[in-house]
PDB file of C-alpha atoms in Angstrom:
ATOM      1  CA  UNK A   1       0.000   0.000   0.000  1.00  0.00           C
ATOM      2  CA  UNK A   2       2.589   2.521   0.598  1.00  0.00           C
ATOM      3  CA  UNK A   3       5.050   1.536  -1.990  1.00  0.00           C
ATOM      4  CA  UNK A   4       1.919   2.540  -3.932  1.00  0.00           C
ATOM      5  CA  UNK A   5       1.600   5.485  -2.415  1.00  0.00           C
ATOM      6  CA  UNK A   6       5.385   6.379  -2.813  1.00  0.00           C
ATOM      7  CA  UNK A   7       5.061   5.910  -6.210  1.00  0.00           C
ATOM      8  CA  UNK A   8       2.038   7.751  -7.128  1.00  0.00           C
ATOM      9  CA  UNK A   9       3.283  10.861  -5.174  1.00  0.00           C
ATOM     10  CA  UNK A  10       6.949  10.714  -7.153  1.00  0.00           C
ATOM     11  CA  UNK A  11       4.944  10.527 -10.584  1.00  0.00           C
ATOM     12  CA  UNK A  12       2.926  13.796  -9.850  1.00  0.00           C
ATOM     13  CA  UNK A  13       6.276  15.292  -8.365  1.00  0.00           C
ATOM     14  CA  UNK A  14       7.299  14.474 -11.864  1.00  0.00           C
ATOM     15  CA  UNK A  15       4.696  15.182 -14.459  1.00  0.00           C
ATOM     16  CA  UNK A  16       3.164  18.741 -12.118  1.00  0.00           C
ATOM     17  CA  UNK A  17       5.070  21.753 -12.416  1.00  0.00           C
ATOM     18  CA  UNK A  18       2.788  23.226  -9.467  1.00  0.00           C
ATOM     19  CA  UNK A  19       4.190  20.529  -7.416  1.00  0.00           C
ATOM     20  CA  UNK A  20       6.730  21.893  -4.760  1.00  0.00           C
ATOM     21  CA  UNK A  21       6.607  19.120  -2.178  1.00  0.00           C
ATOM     22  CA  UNK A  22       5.787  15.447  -1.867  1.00  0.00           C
ATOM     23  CA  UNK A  23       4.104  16.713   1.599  1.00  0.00           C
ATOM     24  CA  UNK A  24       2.011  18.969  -0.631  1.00  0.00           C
ATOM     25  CA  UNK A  25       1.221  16.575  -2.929  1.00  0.00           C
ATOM     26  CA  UNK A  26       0.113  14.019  -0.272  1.00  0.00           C
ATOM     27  CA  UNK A  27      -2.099  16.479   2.179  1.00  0.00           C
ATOM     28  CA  UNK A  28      -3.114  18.668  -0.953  1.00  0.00           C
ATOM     29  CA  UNK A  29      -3.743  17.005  -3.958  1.00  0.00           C
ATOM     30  CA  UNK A  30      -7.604  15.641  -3.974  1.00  0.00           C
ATOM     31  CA  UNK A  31      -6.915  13.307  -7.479  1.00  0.00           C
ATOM     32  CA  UNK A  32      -4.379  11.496  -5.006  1.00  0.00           C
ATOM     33  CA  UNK A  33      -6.810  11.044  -2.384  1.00  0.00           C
ATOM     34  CA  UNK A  34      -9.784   9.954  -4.359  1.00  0.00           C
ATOM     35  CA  UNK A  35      -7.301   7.674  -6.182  1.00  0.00           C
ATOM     36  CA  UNK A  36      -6.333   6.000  -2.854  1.00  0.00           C
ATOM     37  CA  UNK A  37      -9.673   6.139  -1.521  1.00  0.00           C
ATOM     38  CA  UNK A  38     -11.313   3.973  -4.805  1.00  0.00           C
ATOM     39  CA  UNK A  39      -8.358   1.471  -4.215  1.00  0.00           C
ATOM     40  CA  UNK A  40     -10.697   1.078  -0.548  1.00  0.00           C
ATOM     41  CA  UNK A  41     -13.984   1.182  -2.736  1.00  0.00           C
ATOM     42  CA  UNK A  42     -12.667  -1.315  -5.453  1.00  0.00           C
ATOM     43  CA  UNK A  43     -11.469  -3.737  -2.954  1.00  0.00           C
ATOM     44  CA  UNK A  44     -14.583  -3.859  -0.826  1.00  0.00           C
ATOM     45  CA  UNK A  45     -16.310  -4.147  -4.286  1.00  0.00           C
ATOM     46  CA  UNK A  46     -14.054  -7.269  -5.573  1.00  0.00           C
ATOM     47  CA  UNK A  47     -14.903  -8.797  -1.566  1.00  0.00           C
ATOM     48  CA  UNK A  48     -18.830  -8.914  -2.411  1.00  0.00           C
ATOM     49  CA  UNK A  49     -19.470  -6.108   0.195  1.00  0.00           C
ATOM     50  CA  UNK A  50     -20.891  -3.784  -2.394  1.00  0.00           C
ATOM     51  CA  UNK A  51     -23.118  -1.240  -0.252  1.00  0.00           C
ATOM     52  CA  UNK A  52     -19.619  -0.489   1.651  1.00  0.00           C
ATOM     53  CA  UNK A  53     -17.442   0.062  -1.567  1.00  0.00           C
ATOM     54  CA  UNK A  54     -20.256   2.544  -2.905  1.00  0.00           C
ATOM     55  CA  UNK A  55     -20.343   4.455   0.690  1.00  0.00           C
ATOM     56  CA  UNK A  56     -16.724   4.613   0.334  1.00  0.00           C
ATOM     57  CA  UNK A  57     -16.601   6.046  -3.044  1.00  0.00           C
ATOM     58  CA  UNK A  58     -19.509   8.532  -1.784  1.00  0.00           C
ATOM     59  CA  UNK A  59     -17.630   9.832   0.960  1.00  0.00           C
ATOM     60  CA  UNK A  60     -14.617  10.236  -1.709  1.00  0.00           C
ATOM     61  CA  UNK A  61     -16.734  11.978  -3.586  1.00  0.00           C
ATOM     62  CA  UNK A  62     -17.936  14.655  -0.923  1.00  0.00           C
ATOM     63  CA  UNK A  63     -13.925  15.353  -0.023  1.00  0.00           C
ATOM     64  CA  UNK A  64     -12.771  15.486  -3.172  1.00  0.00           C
ATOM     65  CA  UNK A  65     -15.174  16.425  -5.737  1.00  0.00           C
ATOM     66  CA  UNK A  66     -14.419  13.263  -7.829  1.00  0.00           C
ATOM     67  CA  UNK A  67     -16.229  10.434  -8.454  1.00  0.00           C
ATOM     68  CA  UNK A  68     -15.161   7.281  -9.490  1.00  0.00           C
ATOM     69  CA  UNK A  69     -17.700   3.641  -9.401  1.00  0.00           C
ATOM     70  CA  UNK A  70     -15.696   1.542  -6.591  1.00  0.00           C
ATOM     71  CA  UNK A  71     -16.747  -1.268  -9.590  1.00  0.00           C
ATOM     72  CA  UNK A  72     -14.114   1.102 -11.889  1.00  0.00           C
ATOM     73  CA  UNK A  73     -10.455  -0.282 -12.763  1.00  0.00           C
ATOM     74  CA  UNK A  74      -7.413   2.415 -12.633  1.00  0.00           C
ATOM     75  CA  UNK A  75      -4.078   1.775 -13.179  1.00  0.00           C
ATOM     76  CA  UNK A  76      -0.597   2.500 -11.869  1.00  0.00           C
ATOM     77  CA  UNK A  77       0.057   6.146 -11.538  1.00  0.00           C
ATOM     78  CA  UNK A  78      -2.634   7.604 -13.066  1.00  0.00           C
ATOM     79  CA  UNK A  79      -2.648  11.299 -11.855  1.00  0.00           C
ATOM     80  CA  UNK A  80      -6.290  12.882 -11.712  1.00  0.00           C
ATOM     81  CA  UNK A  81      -4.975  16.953 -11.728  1.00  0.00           C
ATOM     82  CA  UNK A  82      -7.284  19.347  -9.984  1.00  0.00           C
ATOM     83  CA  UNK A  83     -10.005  16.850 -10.496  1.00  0.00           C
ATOM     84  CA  UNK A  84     -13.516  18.458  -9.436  1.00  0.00           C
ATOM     85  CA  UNK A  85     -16.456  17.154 -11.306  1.00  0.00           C
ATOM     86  CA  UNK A  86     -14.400  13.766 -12.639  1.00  0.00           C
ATOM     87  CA  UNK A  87     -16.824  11.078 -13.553  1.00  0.00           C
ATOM     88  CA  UNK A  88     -15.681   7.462 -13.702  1.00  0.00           C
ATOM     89  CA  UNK A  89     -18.116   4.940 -14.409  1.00  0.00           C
ATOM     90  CA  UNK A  90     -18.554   1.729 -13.366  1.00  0.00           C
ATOM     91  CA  UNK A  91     -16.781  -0.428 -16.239  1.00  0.00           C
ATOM     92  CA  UNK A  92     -14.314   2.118 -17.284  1.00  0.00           C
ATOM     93  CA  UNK A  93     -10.510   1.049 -17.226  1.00  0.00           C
ATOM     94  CA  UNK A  94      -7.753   3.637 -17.004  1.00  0.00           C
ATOM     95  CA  UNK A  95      -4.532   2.116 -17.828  1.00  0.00           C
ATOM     96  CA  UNK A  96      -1.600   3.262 -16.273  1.00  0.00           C
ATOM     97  CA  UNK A  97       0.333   6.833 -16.307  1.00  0.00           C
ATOM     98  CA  UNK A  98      -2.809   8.266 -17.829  1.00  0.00           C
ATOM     99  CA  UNK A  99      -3.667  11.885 -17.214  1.00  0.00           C
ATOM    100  CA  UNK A 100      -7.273  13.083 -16.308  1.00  0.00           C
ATOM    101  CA  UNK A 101      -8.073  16.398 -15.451  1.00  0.00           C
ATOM    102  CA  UNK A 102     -10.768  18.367 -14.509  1.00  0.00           C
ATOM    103  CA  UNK A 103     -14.404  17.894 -15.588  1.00  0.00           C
ATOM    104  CA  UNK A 104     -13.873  14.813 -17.279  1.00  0.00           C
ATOM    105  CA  UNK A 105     -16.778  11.771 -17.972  1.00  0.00           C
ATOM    106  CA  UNK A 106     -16.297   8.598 -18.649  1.00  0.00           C
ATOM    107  CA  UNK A 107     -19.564   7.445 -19.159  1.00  0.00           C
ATOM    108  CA  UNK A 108     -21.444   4.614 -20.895  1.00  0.00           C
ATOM    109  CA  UNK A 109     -24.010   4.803 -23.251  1.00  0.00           C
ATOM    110  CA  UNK A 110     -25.518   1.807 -22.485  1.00  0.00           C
ATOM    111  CA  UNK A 111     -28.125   0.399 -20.113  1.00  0.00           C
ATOM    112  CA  UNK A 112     -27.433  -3.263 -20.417  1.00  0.00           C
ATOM    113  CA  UNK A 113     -26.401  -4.052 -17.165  1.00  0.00           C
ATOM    114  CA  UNK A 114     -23.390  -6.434 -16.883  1.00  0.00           C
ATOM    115  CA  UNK A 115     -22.359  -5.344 -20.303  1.00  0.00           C
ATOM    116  CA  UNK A 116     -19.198  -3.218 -20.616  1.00  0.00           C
ATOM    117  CA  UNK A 117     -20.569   0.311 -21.236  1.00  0.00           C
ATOM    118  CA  UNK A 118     -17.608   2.454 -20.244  1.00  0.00           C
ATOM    119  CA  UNK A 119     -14.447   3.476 -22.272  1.00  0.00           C
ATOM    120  CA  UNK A 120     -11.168   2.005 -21.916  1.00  0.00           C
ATOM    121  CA  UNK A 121      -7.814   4.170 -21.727  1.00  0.00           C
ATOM    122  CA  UNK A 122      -4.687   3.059 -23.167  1.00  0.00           C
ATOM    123  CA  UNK A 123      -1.443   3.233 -21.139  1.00  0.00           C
ATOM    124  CA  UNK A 124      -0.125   6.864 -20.784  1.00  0.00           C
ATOM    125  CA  UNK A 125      -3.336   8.519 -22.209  1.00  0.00           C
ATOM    126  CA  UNK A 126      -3.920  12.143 -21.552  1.00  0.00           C
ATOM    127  CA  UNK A 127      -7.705  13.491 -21.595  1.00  0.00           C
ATOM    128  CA  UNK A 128      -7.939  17.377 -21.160  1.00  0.00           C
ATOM    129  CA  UNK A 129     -10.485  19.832 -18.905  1.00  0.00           C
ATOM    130  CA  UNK A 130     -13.896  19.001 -19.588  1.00  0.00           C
ATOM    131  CA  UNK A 131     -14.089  16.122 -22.460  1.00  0.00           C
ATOM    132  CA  UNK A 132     -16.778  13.305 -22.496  1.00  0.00           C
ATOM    133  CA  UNK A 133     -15.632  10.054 -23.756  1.00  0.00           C
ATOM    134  CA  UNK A 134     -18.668   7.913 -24.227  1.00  0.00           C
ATOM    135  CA  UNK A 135     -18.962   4.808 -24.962  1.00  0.00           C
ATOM    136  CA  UNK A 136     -17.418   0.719 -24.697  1.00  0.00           C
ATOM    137  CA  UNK A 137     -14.610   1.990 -26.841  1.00  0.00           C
ATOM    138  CA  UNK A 138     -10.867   2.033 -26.748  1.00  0.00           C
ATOM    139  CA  UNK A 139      -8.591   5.435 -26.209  1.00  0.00           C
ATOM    140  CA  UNK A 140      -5.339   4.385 -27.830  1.00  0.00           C
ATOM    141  CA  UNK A 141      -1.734   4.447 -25.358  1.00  0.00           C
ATOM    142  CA  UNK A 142      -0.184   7.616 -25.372  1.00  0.00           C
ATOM    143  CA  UNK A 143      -3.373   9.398 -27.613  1.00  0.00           C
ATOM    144  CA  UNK A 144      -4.742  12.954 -26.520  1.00  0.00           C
ATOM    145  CA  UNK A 145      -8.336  13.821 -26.173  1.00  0.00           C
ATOM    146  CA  UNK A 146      -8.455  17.726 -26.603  1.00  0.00           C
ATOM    147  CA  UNK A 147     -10.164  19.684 -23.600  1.00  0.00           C
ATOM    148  CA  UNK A 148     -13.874  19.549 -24.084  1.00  0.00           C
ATOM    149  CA  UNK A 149     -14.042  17.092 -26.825  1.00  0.00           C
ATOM    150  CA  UNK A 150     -16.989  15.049 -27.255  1.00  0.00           C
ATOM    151  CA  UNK A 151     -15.364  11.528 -27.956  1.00  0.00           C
ATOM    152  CA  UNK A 152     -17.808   8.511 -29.605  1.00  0.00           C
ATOM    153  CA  UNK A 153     -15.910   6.565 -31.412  1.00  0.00           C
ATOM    154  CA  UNK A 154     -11.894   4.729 -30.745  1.00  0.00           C
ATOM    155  CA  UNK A 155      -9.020   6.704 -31.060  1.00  0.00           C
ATOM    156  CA  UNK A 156      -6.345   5.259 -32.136  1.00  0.00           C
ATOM    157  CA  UNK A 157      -2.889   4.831 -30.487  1.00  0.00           C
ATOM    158  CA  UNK A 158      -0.846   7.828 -30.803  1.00  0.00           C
ATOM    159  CA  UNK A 159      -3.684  10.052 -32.014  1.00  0.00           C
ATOM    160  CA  UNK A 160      -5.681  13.049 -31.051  1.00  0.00           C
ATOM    161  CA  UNK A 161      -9.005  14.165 -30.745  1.00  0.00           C
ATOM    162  CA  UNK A 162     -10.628  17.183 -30.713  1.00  0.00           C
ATOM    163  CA  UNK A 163     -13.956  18.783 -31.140  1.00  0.00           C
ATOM    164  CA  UNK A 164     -17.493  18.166 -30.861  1.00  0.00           C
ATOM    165  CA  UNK A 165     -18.272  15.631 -32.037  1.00  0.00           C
ATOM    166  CA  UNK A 166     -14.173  14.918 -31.843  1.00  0.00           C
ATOM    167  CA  UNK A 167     -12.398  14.704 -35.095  1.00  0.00           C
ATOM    168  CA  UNK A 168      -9.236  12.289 -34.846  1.00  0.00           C
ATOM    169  CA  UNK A 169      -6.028  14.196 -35.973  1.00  0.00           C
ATOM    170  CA  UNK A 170      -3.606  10.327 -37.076  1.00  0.00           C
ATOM    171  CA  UNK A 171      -0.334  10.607 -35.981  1.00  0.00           C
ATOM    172  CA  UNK A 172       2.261  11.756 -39.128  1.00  0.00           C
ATOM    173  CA  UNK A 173       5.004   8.616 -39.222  1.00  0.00           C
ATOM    174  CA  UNK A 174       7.156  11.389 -40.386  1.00  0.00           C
ATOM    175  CA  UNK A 175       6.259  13.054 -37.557  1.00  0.00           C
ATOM    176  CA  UNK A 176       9.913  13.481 -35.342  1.00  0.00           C
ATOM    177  CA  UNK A 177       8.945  12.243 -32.223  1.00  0.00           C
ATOM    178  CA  UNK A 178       8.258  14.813 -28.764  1.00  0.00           C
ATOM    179  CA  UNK A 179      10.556  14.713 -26.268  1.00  0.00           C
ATOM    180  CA  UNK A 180      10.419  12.592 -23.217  1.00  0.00           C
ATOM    181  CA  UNK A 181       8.903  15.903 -21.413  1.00  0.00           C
ATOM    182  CA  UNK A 182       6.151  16.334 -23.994  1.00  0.00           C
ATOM    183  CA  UNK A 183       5.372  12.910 -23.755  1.00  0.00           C
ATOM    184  CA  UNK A 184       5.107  12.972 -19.898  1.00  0.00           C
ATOM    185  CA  UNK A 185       3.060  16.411 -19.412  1.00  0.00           C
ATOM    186  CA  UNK A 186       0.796  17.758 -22.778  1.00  0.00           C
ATOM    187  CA  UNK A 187      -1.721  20.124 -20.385  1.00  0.00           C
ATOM    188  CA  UNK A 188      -4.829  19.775 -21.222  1.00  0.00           C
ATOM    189  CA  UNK A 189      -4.553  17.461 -23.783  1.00  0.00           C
ATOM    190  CA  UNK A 190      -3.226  20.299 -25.958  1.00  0.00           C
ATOM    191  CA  UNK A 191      -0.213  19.097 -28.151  1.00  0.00           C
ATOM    192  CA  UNK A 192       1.665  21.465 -30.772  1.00  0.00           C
ATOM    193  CA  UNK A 193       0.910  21.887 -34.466  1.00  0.00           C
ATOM    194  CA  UNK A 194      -2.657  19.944 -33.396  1.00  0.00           C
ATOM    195  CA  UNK A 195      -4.726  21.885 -34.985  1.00  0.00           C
ATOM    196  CA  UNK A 196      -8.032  20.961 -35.651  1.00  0.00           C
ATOM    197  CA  UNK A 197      -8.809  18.895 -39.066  1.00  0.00           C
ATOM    198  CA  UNK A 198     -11.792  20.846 -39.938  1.00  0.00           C
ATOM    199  CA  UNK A 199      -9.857  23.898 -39.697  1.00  0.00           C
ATOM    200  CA  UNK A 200      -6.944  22.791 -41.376  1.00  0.00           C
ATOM    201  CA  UNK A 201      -9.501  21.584 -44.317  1.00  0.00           C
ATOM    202  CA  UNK A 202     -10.677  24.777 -44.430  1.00  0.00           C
ATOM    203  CA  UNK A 203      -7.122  27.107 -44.570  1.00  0.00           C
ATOM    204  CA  UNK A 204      -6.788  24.322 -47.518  1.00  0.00           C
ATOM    205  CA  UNK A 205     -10.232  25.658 -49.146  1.00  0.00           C
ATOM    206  CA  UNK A 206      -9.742  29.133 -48.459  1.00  0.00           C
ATOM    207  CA  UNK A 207      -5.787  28.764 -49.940  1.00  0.00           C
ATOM    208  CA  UNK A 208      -7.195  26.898 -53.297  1.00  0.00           C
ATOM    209  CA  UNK A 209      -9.652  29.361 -53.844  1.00  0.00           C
ATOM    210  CA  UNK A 210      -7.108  32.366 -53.535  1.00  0.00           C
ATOM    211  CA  UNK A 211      -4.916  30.473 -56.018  1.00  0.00           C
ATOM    212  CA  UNK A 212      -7.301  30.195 -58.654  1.00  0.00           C
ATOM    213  CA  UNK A 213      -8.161  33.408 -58.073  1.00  0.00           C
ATOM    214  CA  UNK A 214      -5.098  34.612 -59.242  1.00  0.00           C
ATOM    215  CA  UNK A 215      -4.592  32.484 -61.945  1.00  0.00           C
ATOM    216  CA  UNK A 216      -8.301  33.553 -63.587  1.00  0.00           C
ATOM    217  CA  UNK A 217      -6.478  37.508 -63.548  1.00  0.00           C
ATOM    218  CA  UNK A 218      -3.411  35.894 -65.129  1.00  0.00           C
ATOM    219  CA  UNK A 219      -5.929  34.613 -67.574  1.00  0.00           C
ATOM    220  CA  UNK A 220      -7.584  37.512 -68.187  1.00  0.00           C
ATOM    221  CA  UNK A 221      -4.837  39.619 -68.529  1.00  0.00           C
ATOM    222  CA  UNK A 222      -3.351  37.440 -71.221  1.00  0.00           C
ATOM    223  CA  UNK A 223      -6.764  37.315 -73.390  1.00  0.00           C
ATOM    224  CA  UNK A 224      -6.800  41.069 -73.238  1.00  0.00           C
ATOM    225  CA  UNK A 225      -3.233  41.275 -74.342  1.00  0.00           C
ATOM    226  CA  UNK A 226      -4.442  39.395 -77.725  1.00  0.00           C
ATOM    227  CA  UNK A 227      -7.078  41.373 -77.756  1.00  0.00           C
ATOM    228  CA  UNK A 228      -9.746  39.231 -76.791  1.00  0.00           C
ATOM    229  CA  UNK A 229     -12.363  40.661 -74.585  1.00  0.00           C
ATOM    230  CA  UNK A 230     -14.583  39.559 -72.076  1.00  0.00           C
ATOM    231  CA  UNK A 231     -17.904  39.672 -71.306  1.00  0.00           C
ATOM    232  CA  UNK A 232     -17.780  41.709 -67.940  1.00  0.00           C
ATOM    233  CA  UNK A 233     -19.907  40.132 -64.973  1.00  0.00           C
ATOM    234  CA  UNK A 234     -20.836  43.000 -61.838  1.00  0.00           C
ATOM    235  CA  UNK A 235     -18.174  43.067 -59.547  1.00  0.00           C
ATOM    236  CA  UNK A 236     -18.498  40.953 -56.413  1.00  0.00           C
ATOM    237  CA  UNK A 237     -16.393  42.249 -52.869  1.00  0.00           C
ATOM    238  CA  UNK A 238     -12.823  41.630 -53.383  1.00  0.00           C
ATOM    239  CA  UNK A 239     -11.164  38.265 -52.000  1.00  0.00           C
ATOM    240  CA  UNK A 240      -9.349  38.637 -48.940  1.00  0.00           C
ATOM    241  CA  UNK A 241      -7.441  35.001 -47.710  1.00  0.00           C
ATOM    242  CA  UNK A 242      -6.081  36.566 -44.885  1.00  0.00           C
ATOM    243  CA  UNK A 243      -9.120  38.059 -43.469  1.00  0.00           C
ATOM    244  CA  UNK A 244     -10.922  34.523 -44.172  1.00  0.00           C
ATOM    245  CA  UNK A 245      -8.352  32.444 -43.076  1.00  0.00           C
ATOM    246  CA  UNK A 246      -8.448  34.557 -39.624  1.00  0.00           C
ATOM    247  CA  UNK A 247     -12.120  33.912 -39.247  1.00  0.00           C
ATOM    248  CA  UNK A 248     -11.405  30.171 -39.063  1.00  0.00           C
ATOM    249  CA  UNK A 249      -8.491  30.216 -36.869  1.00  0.00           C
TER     250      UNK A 249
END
């Protein structure tokens, strides 16, 4: 139990910059004590004495602000940061070294009792402030769910999500790979150059049109050099990328 302990408090002294102290991370830090707490619950719960597991996880839930179904499986250091208003349902597994921060679910969709109705996260997954993952589905090790993404569907290893409903951004192969920091600590879920795909496909849209754009003048230009003229159309407002591709940043 306490080499547990020991270790759980030296992996938030390592991925939390706020962290100053292990004794501040042990009387301070409710995602440690709602994580030690549900060990109580889950135990209880794997014993038969089910009434005393769920007491146990409601009393967690009045200190801390975090609730997590004493029927729930977490991992090895997982480090729940700030915390208040984490759900964790009942069939959900968080593998280990995952990152959950505040305002997360982890619900099911599901009311088939018995059935597994909660999402599983891969080893070393990070979900940011205020995303829902919903469903029986798999979050890839080491993927990213963006801070109040909407998640329905399996992300894969490696990958990102973001939006509502979340879009999965695939991880580039010739991607050169973060840094061991980056890897340990992305806040929030937020990762750089991960922009959005429906924005990206946009600055794509707005950047094809521009181009044409330019090449129809070209066009123009070189008909009215030979002396070929045009029948003229009323002029519409001027095309401005930048000003678009601001509007979809």
């Amino acid at each position: 139990m306490f080499s547990r302990l020991r270790e759980d408090i030296a992996s938030i002294m390592e991925r939390d910059p706020a962290a100053r102290s292990e004794w501040e991370v042990l009387t301070c830090y409710p995602g440690l004590h709602a994580i030690v707490m549900h060990r109580w619950a889950n135990a209880c719960w794997r014993s038969g004495y089910k009434w005393l597991g769920r007491f146990i996880s409601h009393i967690a839930r009045g200190l801390t602000g975090i609730e997590i179904h004493p029927g729930a499986t977490i991992g090895r250091r997982v480090f729940i940061d700030h915390g208040f208003g984490v759900v964790i349902g009942e069939t959900a597994d968080v593998g280990d070294d995952c990152t959950i921060y505040q305002g997360v679910t982890l619900g099911g969709t599901s009311l088939s009792k018995g059935a597994k109705r909660h999402p599983t996260l891969g080893r070393g997954a990070i979900i940011g402030a205020g995303a829902k993952v919903l469903g029986s589905f798999t979050v890839g090790e080491g993927a990213k769910v963006g801070s109040n993404a909407v998640v329905v569907k399996a992300v894969p290893p490696g990958a990102t999500a973001v939006g509502n409903p979340a879009r999965v951004i695939e991880k580039e192969t010739e991607q050169v790979k973060d840094d061991a920091a980056a890897r340990m600590f992305a806040a929030y879920g937020l990762t750089p150059n991960g922009d959005d795909p429906l924005s990206k496909a946009l600055h794509g849209l707005i950047d094809n049109a521009a181009s044409q754009e330019l090449q129809l003048l070209k066009i123009l230009d070189a008909l009215k050099a030979a002396g070929i003229t045009c029948e003229l159309v009323p002029e519409l407002e001027k095309f401005n990328k930048d000003r678009l591709n601001k509007l979809v940043e």
